[in-house]
Amino acid sequence: MADKDAVDLPDDFERLLRQELVVEPSPAFAARVRVQMSEDRPAGSWRVWVLSYAAAAVIAVAVLLPLRRGPVTPSAPRVVPQPPLVTTSTPPPVASVGPPLKTAVSRPLPTSTRSAPPVPPATLEQPRVIVDRGQRAALTALIRMVDQGRLTAEAFAQTSPQTMQPIAEQVVPIGVVPVAVSTITSGGVLQNDSERK
Amino acid sequence: MNEWVGGYPTELVTDDTLGREFEERLRDSGTLAFRVAYGVLRHRQDAEDVAQEAFAKAYRSFRQLRDRERFRAWLVRTTWRLALDWRRGDRRRTARELNAVELEPPITEQVAADRERAAHLWKAIDSLPEKLRVAIVLSGIEGHATRDVAALLGIPEGTVRSRLFLARKALAEKLQWLTKTP
């Protein structure tokens, strides 16, 4: 029972309040709650989570699968357009002069045996790494410097690339000293003058 | 399928276990929720609807409410709030009350007098601040001592006593004209 305090609330009102609240729900109340329980699931039910994730996975597969089979549209290119079609991991070759370098870059360079054959962009389904990112940046900077005229042939001549790739149009003429062949005598002589006695 | 609860595998909880526990809470606290809702709405059907909604909410959060005392306290607070919201948004209640008056069978004078006193009492209770109102209603529910009210509201017993004191004082002032004998 509620404690009585020193306040003159009439006893009959206390009794009346208790009487008003002595009410019972109908028998259908508990039944309705049980029906609603059977329709709901408690929070965190593993079945709910499993079904939710399974449904999400099925939807994701259904959405993504046709996209992966479809062609790449020109409006959404996936091929890196800027760098040349060099598919090796070696650094790009160093050009001897400015203008030829520009044309050389614009033309596709012969690829090494390690590279895959170039694929037309329209048929590419996934982005392909053509050159190393750092190499691409360096090549882009190089082209920009040549276009701006900041890079000359003399500057190139002073560079020493780590690797060289034979390129037909960039072959520097090699001065070959003709070999002097002396007349063959009866005793025979060595061709190389330094070995002559 | 079972699943672990808490940081250590101290108990295996299945959906069946939770269902049985909730059924036990329904038997234990169903009448309480109904009476709390009735204390606000004074309409049996509305009180049942509100209490049912409170139990539905409790069922969805039952994993965090498995403790009996915690469940009852949560249920009382939620039922009270839902009943107040129901009352604010219920515009049909006035018409229903009028219809109920019209459909009532003939009653005795004593019954009519009691109903009039009860109406005044509820009107006075409704005019109380909410904290006092909920304390006086919970204390009026049969079997609830001060410590029970304190447990349901999650406040100290001293606070409950203070609120009951203030509520009774306010009700006495509002209802004194009914107690004065000519």
mmCIF file of C-alpha atoms in Angstrom:
data_model
loop_
_atom_site.group_PDB
_atom_site.id
_atom_site.type_symbol
_atom_site.label_atom_id
_atom_site.label_comp_id
_atom_site.label_asym_id
_atom_site.label_seq_id
_atom_site.Cartn_x
_atom_site.Cartn_y
_atom_site.Cartn_z
ATOM 1 C CA MET A 1 0.000 0.000 0.000
ATOM 2 C CA ALA A 2 1.061 3.569 -0.581
ATOM 3 C CA ASP A 3 2.413 5.361 2.431
ATOM 4 C CA LYS A 4 0.208 7.898 4.084
ATOM 5 C CA ASP A 5 1.665 11.336 4.387
ATOM 6 C CA ALA A 6 0.513 14.175 6.602
ATOM 7 C CA VAL A 7 -1.687 15.631 3.898
ATOM 8 C CA ASP A 8 -5.410 15.698 4.245
ATOM 9 C CA LEU A 9 -6.342 14.057 1.012
ATOM 10 C CA PRO A 10 -9.658 12.503 1.826
ATOM 11 C CA ASP A 11 -9.476 8.809 2.484
ATOM 12 C CA ASP A 12 -12.362 8.146 0.190
ATOM 13 C CA PHE A 13 -10.407 9.681 -2.696
ATOM 14 C CA GLU A 14 -7.470 7.400 -1.993
ATOM 15 C CA ARG A 15 -9.872 4.499 -1.953
ATOM 16 C CA LEU A 16 -11.604 5.819 -5.052
ATOM 17 C CA LEU A 17 -8.315 6.100 -6.932
ATOM 18 C CA ARG A 18 -7.364 2.556 -6.044
ATOM 19 C CA GLN A 19 -10.818 1.393 -7.011
ATOM 20 C CA GLU A 20 -10.578 3.168 -10.365
ATOM 21 C CA LEU A 21 -7.302 1.448 -11.121
ATOM 22 C CA VAL A 22 -8.432 -2.040 -10.165
ATOM 23 C CA VAL A 23 -9.117 -2.874 -13.771
ATOM 24 C CA GLU A 24 -8.203 -5.971 -15.692
ATOM 25 C CA PRO A 25 -7.549 -6.260 -19.398
ATOM 26 C CA SER A 26 -9.796 -8.441 -21.459
ATOM 27 C CA PRO A 27 -8.748 -12.054 -22.148
ATOM 28 C CA ALA A 28 -8.167 -11.065 -25.768
ATOM 29 C CA PHE A 29 -5.399 -8.658 -24.756
ATOM 30 C CA ALA A 30 -2.803 -11.326 -24.030
ATOM 31 C CA ALA A 31 -3.841 -13.223 -27.141
ATOM 32 C CA ARG A 32 -3.340 -10.173 -29.329
ATOM 33 C CA VAL A 33 0.087 -9.595 -27.847
ATOM 34 C CA ARG A 34 1.042 -13.214 -28.564
ATOM 35 C CA VAL A 35 -0.152 -12.889 -32.142
ATOM 36 C CA GLN A 36 1.972 -9.806 -32.586
ATOM 37 C CA MET A 37 4.954 -11.600 -31.056
ATOM 38 C CA SER A 38 4.604 -14.375 -33.565
ATOM 39 C CA GLU A 39 4.668 -11.830 -36.367
ATOM 40 C CA ASP A 40 7.612 -9.859 -35.048
ATOM 41 C CA ARG A 41 11.088 -11.109 -34.349
ATOM 42 C CA PRO A 42 13.262 -10.055 -31.430
ATOM 43 C CA ALA A 43 16.067 -7.638 -32.258
ATOM 44 C CA GLY A 44 19.285 -9.319 -33.193
ATOM 45 C CA SER A 45 17.748 -12.595 -34.299
ATOM 46 C CA TRP A 46 20.364 -14.398 -36.280
ATOM 47 C CA ARG A 47 17.845 -15.537 -38.790
ATOM 48 C CA VAL A 48 16.961 -11.953 -39.627
ATOM 49 C CA TRP A 49 20.587 -11.034 -40.152
ATOM 50 C CA VAL A 50 21.356 -14.134 -42.194
ATOM 51 C CA LEU A 51 18.382 -13.613 -44.458
ATOM 52 C CA SER A 52 19.146 -9.922 -44.799
ATOM 53 C CA TYR A 53 22.730 -10.512 -45.817
ATOM 54 C CA ALA A 54 21.774 -13.337 -48.132
ATOM 55 C CA ALA A 55 19.214 -11.145 -49.846
ATOM 56 C CA ALA A 56 21.713 -8.309 -50.156
ATOM 57 C CA ALA A 57 24.295 -10.673 -51.665
ATOM 58 C CA VAL A 58 21.811 -12.016 -54.204
ATOM 59 C CA ILE A 59 20.783 -8.512 -55.199
ATOM 60 C CA ALA A 60 24.397 -7.414 -55.512
ATOM 61 C CA VAL A 61 25.243 -10.366 -57.751
ATOM 62 C CA ALA A 62 22.182 -9.795 -59.875
ATOM 63 C CA VAL A 63 23.062 -6.153 -60.363
ATOM 64 C CA LEU A 64 26.801 -6.456 -60.848
ATOM 65 C CA LEU A 65 26.900 -9.532 -63.062
ATOM 66 C CA PRO A 66 25.334 -7.917 -66.150
ATOM 67 C CA LEU A 67 27.494 -4.818 -65.662
ATOM 68 C CA ARG A 68 30.673 -6.877 -65.756
ATOM 69 C CA ARG A 69 29.649 -8.511 -69.013
ATOM 70 C CA GLY A 70 28.657 -5.309 -70.742
ATOM 71 C CA PRO A 71 30.993 -3.280 -73.010
ATOM 72 C CA VAL A 72 32.826 -0.248 -71.786
ATOM 73 C CA THR A 73 31.181 2.857 -73.144
ATOM 74 C CA PRO A 74 33.223 5.681 -74.577
ATOM 75 C CA SER A 75 31.718 8.081 -72.113
ATOM 76 C CA ALA A 76 33.257 6.151 -69.277
ATOM 77 C CA PRO A 77 36.738 5.254 -70.469
ATOM 78 C CA ARG A 78 38.654 2.821 -68.391
ATOM 79 C CA VAL A 79 41.932 2.939 -70.259
ATOM 80 C CA VAL A 80 44.527 5.448 -69.303
ATOM 81 C CA PRO A 81 44.709 7.606 -72.395
ATOM 82 C CA GLN A 82 47.834 9.682 -71.823
ATOM 83 C CA PRO A 83 50.790 7.379 -71.695
ATOM 84 C CA PRO A 84 52.012 5.522 -74.749
ATOM 85 C CA LEU A 85 51.146 1.944 -75.240
ATOM 86 C CA VAL A 86 54.220 0.638 -73.515
ATOM 87 C CA THR A 87 53.373 -2.485 -71.718
ATOM 88 C CA THR A 88 56.714 -3.261 -70.190
ATOM 89 C CA SER A 89 57.856 -2.267 -66.797
ATOM 90 C CA THR A 90 61.086 -0.693 -68.046
ATOM 91 C CA PRO A 91 61.460 3.067 -68.142
ATOM 92 C CA PRO A 92 60.563 4.766 -71.372
ATOM 93 C CA PRO A 93 63.402 5.481 -73.761
ATOM 94 C CA VAL A 94 65.118 8.859 -73.730
ATOM 95 C CA ALA A 95 64.703 10.929 -76.834
ATOM 96 C CA SER A 96 67.626 12.752 -78.442
ATOM 97 C CA VAL A 97 65.830 15.899 -79.595
ATOM 98 C CA GLY A 98 62.676 17.695 -78.721
ATOM 99 C CA PRO A 99 60.468 17.481 -81.775
ATOM 100 C CA PRO A 100 61.324 13.889 -82.607
ATOM 101 C CA LEU A 101 60.538 12.942 -79.047
ATOM 102 C CA LYS A 102 57.113 14.419 -79.426
ATOM 103 C CA THR A 103 56.399 12.402 -82.485
ATOM 104 C CA ALA A 104 57.975 9.380 -80.962
ATOM 105 C CA VAL A 105 55.762 9.585 -78.010
ATOM 106 C CA SER A 106 52.704 10.033 -80.117
ATOM 107 C CA ARG A 107 53.476 6.946 -82.141
ATOM 108 C CA PRO A 108 53.100 3.556 -80.590
ATOM 109 C CA LEU A 109 56.470 2.135 -79.701
ATOM 110 C CA PRO A 110 57.440 -1.414 -80.401
ATOM 111 C CA THR A 111 56.802 -3.589 -77.464
ATOM 112 C CA SER A 112 59.030 -6.192 -75.939
ATOM 113 C CA THR A 113 58.370 -9.865 -75.981
ATOM 114 C CA ARG A 114 57.215 -9.722 -72.406
ATOM 115 C CA SER A 115 54.270 -7.453 -73.138
ATOM 116 C CA ALA A 116 50.807 -8.429 -74.096
ATOM 117 C CA PRO A 117 49.480 -7.380 -77.467
ATOM 118 C CA PRO A 118 47.732 -4.026 -77.386
ATOM 119 C CA VAL A 119 43.985 -4.260 -77.096
ATOM 120 C CA PRO A 120 41.663 -1.720 -78.669
ATOM 121 C CA PRO A 121 40.175 0.471 -75.967
ATOM 122 C CA ALA A 122 36.662 -0.326 -76.988
ATOM 123 C CA THR A 123 37.026 -3.944 -76.023
ATOM 124 C CA LEU A 124 38.819 -3.448 -72.728
ATOM 125 C CA GLU A 125 36.715 -4.494 -69.839
ATOM 126 C CA GLN A 126 38.967 -3.546 -66.972
ATOM 127 C CA PRO A 127 41.501 -0.792 -66.530
ATOM 128 C CA ARG A 128 45.008 -1.958 -67.423
ATOM 129 C CA VAL A 129 48.148 -0.659 -65.933
ATOM 130 C CA ILE A 130 50.234 0.276 -68.913
ATOM 131 C CA VAL A 131 53.121 2.011 -67.275
ATOM 132 C CA ASP A 132 54.194 2.539 -63.770
ATOM 133 C CA ARG A 133 52.588 5.551 -62.177
ATOM 134 C CA GLY A 134 55.894 7.204 -61.413
ATOM 135 C CA GLN A 135 57.144 6.550 -64.901
ATOM 136 C CA ARG A 136 53.994 7.982 -66.348
ATOM 137 C CA ALA A 137 54.385 11.127 -64.322
ATOM 138 C CA ALA A 138 57.977 11.434 -65.385
ATOM 139 C CA LEU A 139 57.094 10.911 -69.021
ATOM 140 C CA THR A 140 54.322 13.476 -68.828
ATOM 141 C CA ALA A 141 56.674 15.983 -67.314
ATOM 142 C CA LEU A 142 59.215 15.227 -69.986
ATOM 143 C CA ILE A 143 56.739 15.836 -72.776
ATOM 144 C CA ARG A 144 55.636 19.073 -71.139
ATOM 145 C CA MET A 145 59.221 20.272 -70.906
ATOM 146 C CA VAL A 146 59.841 19.485 -74.538
ATOM 147 C CA ASP A 147 56.668 21.275 -75.600
ATOM 148 C CA GLN A 148 57.659 24.296 -73.626
ATOM 149 C CA GLY A 149 61.093 24.242 -75.078
ATOM 150 C CA ARG A 150 62.786 23.834 -71.758
ATOM 151 C CA LEU A 151 64.478 20.634 -72.790
ATOM 152 C CA THR A 152 67.044 20.617 -75.542
ATOM 153 C CA ALA A 153 69.079 17.994 -77.270
ATOM 154 C CA GLU A 154 72.177 19.051 -75.405
ATOM 155 C CA ALA A 155 70.509 18.427 -72.094
ATOM 156 C CA PHE A 156 69.515 15.022 -73.232
ATOM 157 C CA ALA A 157 72.951 14.303 -74.383
ATOM 158 C CA GLN A 158 74.190 14.855 -70.875
ATOM 159 C CA THR A 159 71.792 12.390 -69.344
ATOM 160 C CA SER A 160 72.706 8.835 -68.820
ATOM 161 C CA PRO A 161 69.730 6.529 -68.807
ATOM 162 C CA GLN A 162 69.995 3.392 -66.806
ATOM 163 C CA THR A 163 68.678 1.149 -69.503
ATOM 164 C CA MET A 164 68.561 1.485 -73.189
ATOM 165 C CA GLN A 165 65.984 0.158 -75.502
ATOM 166 C CA PRO A 166 66.862 -0.173 -79.107
ATOM 167 C CA ILE A 167 64.668 2.085 -81.137
ATOM 168 C CA ALA A 168 65.278 2.361 -84.800
ATOM 169 C CA GLU A 169 64.719 6.102 -85.205
ATOM 170 C CA GLN A 170 66.747 6.945 -82.168
ATOM 171 C CA VAL A 171 69.894 5.037 -83.082
ATOM 172 C CA VAL A 172 72.858 7.286 -82.839
ATOM 173 C CA PRO A 173 75.343 6.853 -85.646
ATOM 174 C CA ILE A 174 78.283 4.937 -84.378
ATOM 175 C CA GLY A 175 81.636 5.872 -85.637
ATOM 176 C CA VAL A 176 83.424 2.711 -86.480
ATOM 177 C CA VAL A 177 87.077 2.970 -87.058
ATOM 178 C CA PRO A 178 87.935 0.944 -90.105
ATOM 179 C CA VAL A 179 90.263 -1.852 -89.423
ATOM 180 C CA ALA A 180 93.474 -1.584 -91.269
ATOM 181 C CA VAL A 181 94.409 -4.877 -92.685
ATOM 182 C CA SER A 182 98.004 -5.197 -93.478
ATOM 183 C CA THR A 183 99.315 -7.127 -96.383
ATOM 184 C CA ILE A 184 99.755 -10.732 -95.653
ATOM 185 C CA THR A 185 103.390 -11.693 -95.920
ATOM 186 C CA SER A 186 104.866 -15.013 -96.210
ATOM 187 C CA GLY A 187 105.578 -15.221 -92.549
ATOM 188 C CA GLY A 188 102.155 -14.004 -91.633
ATOM 189 C CA VAL A 189 101.415 -10.960 -89.509
ATOM 190 C CA LEU A 190 98.896 -10.217 -86.882
ATOM 191 C CA GLN A 191 96.045 -8.034 -87.950
ATOM 192 C CA ASN A 192 96.137 -5.942 -84.826
ATOM 193 C CA ASP A 193 99.011 -3.546 -84.876
ATOM 194 C CA SER A 194 99.449 -3.691 -81.128
ATOM 195 C CA GLU A 195 100.331 -7.304 -81.262
ATOM 196 C CA ARG A 196 103.074 -6.664 -83.739
ATOM 197 C CA LYS A 197 106.467 -7.067 -82.428
ATOM 198 C CA MET B 1 20.463 -22.519 -33.579
ATOM 199 C CA ASN B 2 22.102 -21.199 -30.458
ATOM 200 C CA GLU B 3 24.179 -18.105 -30.112
ATOM 201 C CA TRP B 4 26.511 -16.777 -27.486
ATOM 202 C CA VAL B 5 25.559 -13.763 -25.434
ATOM 203 C CA GLY B 6 27.895 -11.426 -23.604
ATOM 204 C CA GLY B 7 31.633 -11.587 -23.565
ATOM 205 C CA TYR B 8 31.786 -15.091 -22.137
ATOM 206 C CA PRO B 9 29.786 -18.157 -23.030
ATOM 207 C CA THR B 10 27.902 -18.219 -19.755
ATOM 208 C CA GLU B 11 24.569 -18.892 -21.297
ATOM 209 C CA LEU B 12 23.134 -20.205 -24.470
ATOM 210 C CA VAL B 13 20.177 -18.170 -25.629
ATOM 211 C CA THR B 14 17.800 -19.413 -28.214
ATOM 212 C CA ASP B 15 14.812 -17.776 -29.748
ATOM 213 C CA ASP B 16 12.703 -20.289 -27.861
ATOM 214 C CA THR B 17 14.261 -19.210 -24.584
ATOM 215 C CA LEU B 18 13.547 -15.598 -25.306
ATOM 216 C CA GLY B 19 10.017 -16.456 -26.287
ATOM 217 C CA ARG B 20 9.395 -18.301 -23.045
ATOM 218 C CA GLU B 21 10.866 -15.478 -21.005
ATOM 219 C CA PHE B 22 8.770 -12.920 -22.803
ATOM 220 C CA GLU B 23 5.662 -14.959 -22.257
ATOM 221 C CA GLU B 24 6.483 -14.949 -18.560
ATOM 222 C CA ARG B 25 6.860 -11.158 -18.643
ATOM 223 C CA LEU B 26 3.533 -10.869 -20.384
ATOM 224 C CA ARG B 27 1.809 -12.818 -17.643
ATOM 225 C CA ASP B 28 3.670 -10.900 -14.977
ATOM 226 C CA SER B 29 3.339 -7.357 -16.295
ATOM 227 C CA GLY B 30 0.437 -7.357 -18.709
ATOM 228 C CA THR B 31 -2.039 -6.057 -16.155
ATOM 229 C CA LEU B 32 0.438 -3.449 -14.959
ATOM 230 C CA ALA B 33 0.854 -2.028 -18.427
ATOM 231 C CA PHE B 34 -2.871 -1.998 -18.956
ATOM 232 C CA ARG B 35 -3.522 -0.183 -15.676
ATOM 233 C CA VAL B 36 -0.826 2.380 -16.394
ATOM 234 C CA ALA B 37 -2.390 3.097 -19.768
ATOM 235 C CA TYR B 38 -5.837 3.182 -18.225
ATOM 236 C CA GLY B 39 -4.598 5.659 -15.643
ATOM 237 C CA VAL B 40 -3.982 8.078 -18.502
ATOM 238 C CA LEU B 41 -6.705 7.230 -20.968
ATOM 239 C CA ARG B 42 -9.554 5.886 -18.788
ATOM 240 C CA HIS B 43 -10.784 3.888 -21.717
ATOM 241 C CA ARG B 44 -10.412 0.126 -21.727
ATOM 242 C CA GLN B 45 -9.986 -0.448 -25.440
ATOM 243 C CA ASP B 46 -7.534 2.383 -25.876
ATOM 244 C CA ALA B 47 -5.617 1.221 -22.822
ATOM 245 C CA GLU B 48 -5.352 -2.284 -24.270
ATOM 246 C CA ASP B 49 -4.161 -0.935 -27.616
ATOM 247 C CA VAL B 50 -1.503 1.182 -25.957
ATOM 248 C CA ALA B 51 -0.378 -1.644 -23.699
ATOM 249 C CA GLN B 52 -0.177 -3.965 -26.688
ATOM 250 C CA GLU B 53 1.980 -1.474 -28.545
ATOM 251 C CA ALA B 54 4.237 -1.157 -25.507
ATOM 252 C CA PHE B 55 4.669 -4.909 -25.391
ATOM 253 C CA ALA B 56 5.451 -4.973 -29.088
ATOM 254 C CA LYS B 57 8.219 -2.453 -28.546
ATOM 255 C CA ALA B 58 9.446 -4.426 -25.557
ATOM 256 C CA TYR B 59 9.550 -7.598 -27.612
ATOM 257 C CA ARG B 60 11.723 -5.982 -30.250
ATOM 258 C CA SER B 61 14.200 -4.856 -27.604
ATOM 259 C CA PHE B 62 13.835 -7.830 -25.336
ATOM 260 C CA ARG B 63 17.463 -8.896 -25.475
ATOM 261 C CA GLN B 64 18.327 -5.782 -23.503
ATOM 262 C CA LEU B 65 15.330 -6.108 -21.179
ATOM 263 C CA ARG B 66 15.527 -9.660 -19.947
ATOM 264 C CA ASP B 67 15.909 -8.634 -16.317
ATOM 265 C CA ARG B 68 12.494 -8.603 -14.689
ATOM 266 C CA GLU B 69 12.805 -5.329 -12.815
ATOM 267 C CA ARG B 70 14.403 -3.601 -15.724
ATOM 268 C CA PHE B 71 11.654 -4.871 -18.009
ATOM 269 C CA ARG B 72 8.864 -3.651 -15.732
ATOM 270 C CA ALA B 73 10.421 -0.209 -15.313
ATOM 271 C CA TRP B 74 10.941 0.121 -19.057
ATOM 272 C CA LEU B 75 7.413 -1.069 -19.727
ATOM 273 C CA VAL B 76 5.844 1.408 -17.310
ATOM 274 C CA ARG B 77 7.756 4.373 -18.741
ATOM 275 C CA THR B 78 7.061 3.369 -22.323
ATOM 276 C CA THR B 79 3.388 2.696 -21.692
ATOM 277 C CA TRP B 80 2.991 6.051 -19.986
ATOM 278 C CA ARG B 81 4.596 7.907 -22.892
ATOM 279 C CA LEU B 82 2.575 6.028 -25.466
ATOM 280 C CA ALA B 83 -0.624 6.720 -23.546
ATOM 281 C CA LEU B 84 0.134 10.431 -23.410
ATOM 282 C CA ASP B 85 0.867 10.471 -27.135
ATOM 283 C CA TRP B 86 -2.286 8.541 -27.807
ATOM 284 C CA ARG B 87 -4.292 10.974 -25.756
ATOM 285 C CA ARG B 88 -2.857 14.015 -27.478
ATOM 286 C CA GLY B 89 -3.593 12.640 -30.904
ATOM 287 C CA ASP B 90 -6.919 11.052 -30.189
ATOM 288 C CA ARG B 91 -9.667 13.281 -31.432
ATOM 289 C CA ARG B 92 -12.200 10.510 -31.575
ATOM 290 C CA ARG B 93 -12.159 9.996 -27.865
ATOM 291 C CA THR B 94 -14.490 12.879 -27.141
ATOM 292 C CA ALA B 95 -17.093 11.592 -29.570
ATOM 293 C CA ARG B 96 -16.740 8.083 -28.192
ATOM 294 C CA GLU B 97 -17.274 9.320 -24.665
ATOM 295 C CA LEU B 98 -20.434 11.067 -25.746
ATOM 296 C CA ASN B 99 -21.642 7.937 -27.458
ATOM 297 C CA ALA B 100 -20.799 5.893 -24.386
ATOM 298 C CA VAL B 101 -22.867 8.193 -22.230
ATOM 299 C CA GLU B 102 -25.760 7.835 -24.551
ATOM 300 C CA LEU B 103 -25.492 4.054 -24.662
ATOM 301 C CA GLU B 104 -25.114 3.529 -20.947
ATOM 302 C CA PRO B 105 -27.814 1.565 -19.207
ATOM 303 C CA PRO B 106 -29.702 3.161 -16.380
ATOM 304 C CA ILE B 107 -27.596 3.456 -13.244
ATOM 305 C CA THR B 108 -28.353 4.039 -9.617
ATOM 306 C CA GLU B 109 -27.890 7.338 -7.915
ATOM 307 C CA GLN B 110 -25.005 6.018 -5.859
ATOM 308 C CA VAL B 111 -23.205 4.774 -8.912
ATOM 309 C CA ALA B 112 -23.768 8.084 -10.626
ATOM 310 C CA ALA B 113 -22.390 9.939 -7.624
ATOM 311 C CA ASP B 114 -19.319 7.749 -7.552
ATOM 312 C CA ARG B 115 -18.722 8.298 -11.220
ATOM 313 C CA GLU B 116 -19.008 12.025 -10.778
ATOM 314 C CA ARG B 117 -16.492 11.948 -7.942
ATOM 315 C CA ALA B 118 -14.194 9.790 -9.983
ATOM 316 C CA ALA B 119 -14.461 12.223 -12.882
ATOM 317 C CA HIS B 120 -13.479 15.092 -10.635
ATOM 318 C CA LEU B 121 -10.640 13.068 -9.219
ATOM 319 C CA TRP B 122 -9.267 12.267 -12.634
ATOM 320 C CA LYS B 123 -9.633 15.811 -13.756
ATOM 321 C CA ALA B 124 -7.598 16.918 -10.769
ATOM 322 C CA ILE B 125 -4.978 14.237 -11.411
ATOM 323 C CA ASP B 126 -4.717 15.269 -15.058
ATOM 324 C CA SER B 127 -3.992 18.826 -14.011
ATOM 325 C CA LEU B 128 -0.936 17.729 -12.005
ATOM 326 C CA PRO B 129 2.564 18.006 -13.417
ATOM 327 C CA GLU B 130 3.542 14.802 -15.148
ATOM 328 C CA LYS B 131 6.109 13.697 -12.569
ATOM 329 C CA LEU B 132 3.558 14.005 -9.795
ATOM 330 C CA ARG B 133 0.826 12.466 -11.878
ATOM 331 C CA VAL B 134 2.729 9.323 -12.753
ATOM 332 C CA ALA B 135 3.777 8.882 -9.116
ATOM 333 C CA ILE B 136 0.234 9.164 -7.780
ATOM 334 C CA VAL B 137 -1.164 6.859 -10.462
ATOM 335 C CA LEU B 138 1.471 4.187 -9.848
ATOM 336 C CA SER B 139 0.957 4.437 -6.117
ATOM 337 C CA GLY B 140 -2.781 4.000 -6.655
ATOM 338 C CA ILE B 141 -2.279 0.746 -8.550
ATOM 339 C CA GLU B 142 -2.981 -1.926 -5.979
ATOM 340 C CA GLY B 143 0.021 -3.415 -4.258
ATOM 341 C CA HIS B 144 2.501 -0.707 -5.092
ATOM 342 C CA ALA B 145 4.407 0.624 -2.110
ATOM 343 C CA THR B 146 6.791 3.540 -2.326
ATOM 344 C CA ARG B 147 9.745 1.278 -3.011
ATOM 345 C CA ASP B 148 7.808 -0.395 -5.834
ATOM 346 C CA VAL B 149 7.048 2.961 -7.408
ATOM 347 C CA ALA B 150 10.690 3.960 -7.007
ATOM 348 C CA ALA B 151 11.810 0.775 -8.755
ATOM 349 C CA LEU B 152 9.357 1.282 -11.607
ATOM 350 C CA LEU B 153 10.386 4.876 -12.145
ATOM 351 C CA GLY B 154 14.069 4.305 -11.542
ATOM 352 C CA ILE B 155 14.306 7.047 -8.947
ATOM 353 C CA PRO B 156 15.116 7.019 -5.213
ATOM 354 C CA GLU B 157 12.415 6.314 -2.669
ATOM 355 C CA GLY B 158 12.904 9.728 -1.123
ATOM 356 C CA THR B 159 12.092 11.351 -4.424
ATOM 357 C CA VAL B 160 8.942 9.263 -4.703
ATOM 358 C CA ARG B 161 7.859 10.287 -1.236
ATOM 359 C CA SER B 162 8.374 13.945 -2.070
ATOM 360 C CA ARG B 163 6.410 13.678 -5.270
ATOM 361 C CA LEU B 164 3.569 11.827 -3.575
ATOM 362 C CA PHE B 165 3.464 14.461 -0.864
ATOM 363 C CA LEU B 166 3.217 17.255 -3.363
ATOM 364 C CA ALA B 167 0.651 15.365 -5.442
ATOM 365 C CA ARG B 168 -1.641 14.659 -2.512
ATOM 366 C CA LYS B 169 -1.366 18.222 -1.343
ATOM 367 C CA ALA B 170 -2.339 19.549 -4.752
ATOM 368 C CA LEU B 171 -5.220 17.092 -5.047
ATOM 369 C CA ALA B 172 -6.486 17.998 -1.607
ATOM 370 C CA GLU B 173 -6.598 21.635 -2.595
ATOM 371 C CA LYS B 174 -8.395 20.911 -5.849
ATOM 372 C CA LEU B 175 -10.904 18.506 -4.324
ATOM 373 C CA GLN B 176 -11.580 20.168 -1.002
ATOM 374 C CA TRP B 177 -14.803 21.692 -2.281
ATOM 375 C CA LEU B 178 -16.110 18.174 -2.807
ATOM 376 C CA THR B 179 -15.350 17.139 0.753
ATOM 377 C CA LYS B 180 -16.824 20.114 2.481
ATOM 378 C CA THR B 181 -20.159 19.332 4.029
ATOM 379 C CA PRO B 182 -22.725 22.040 3.848
#
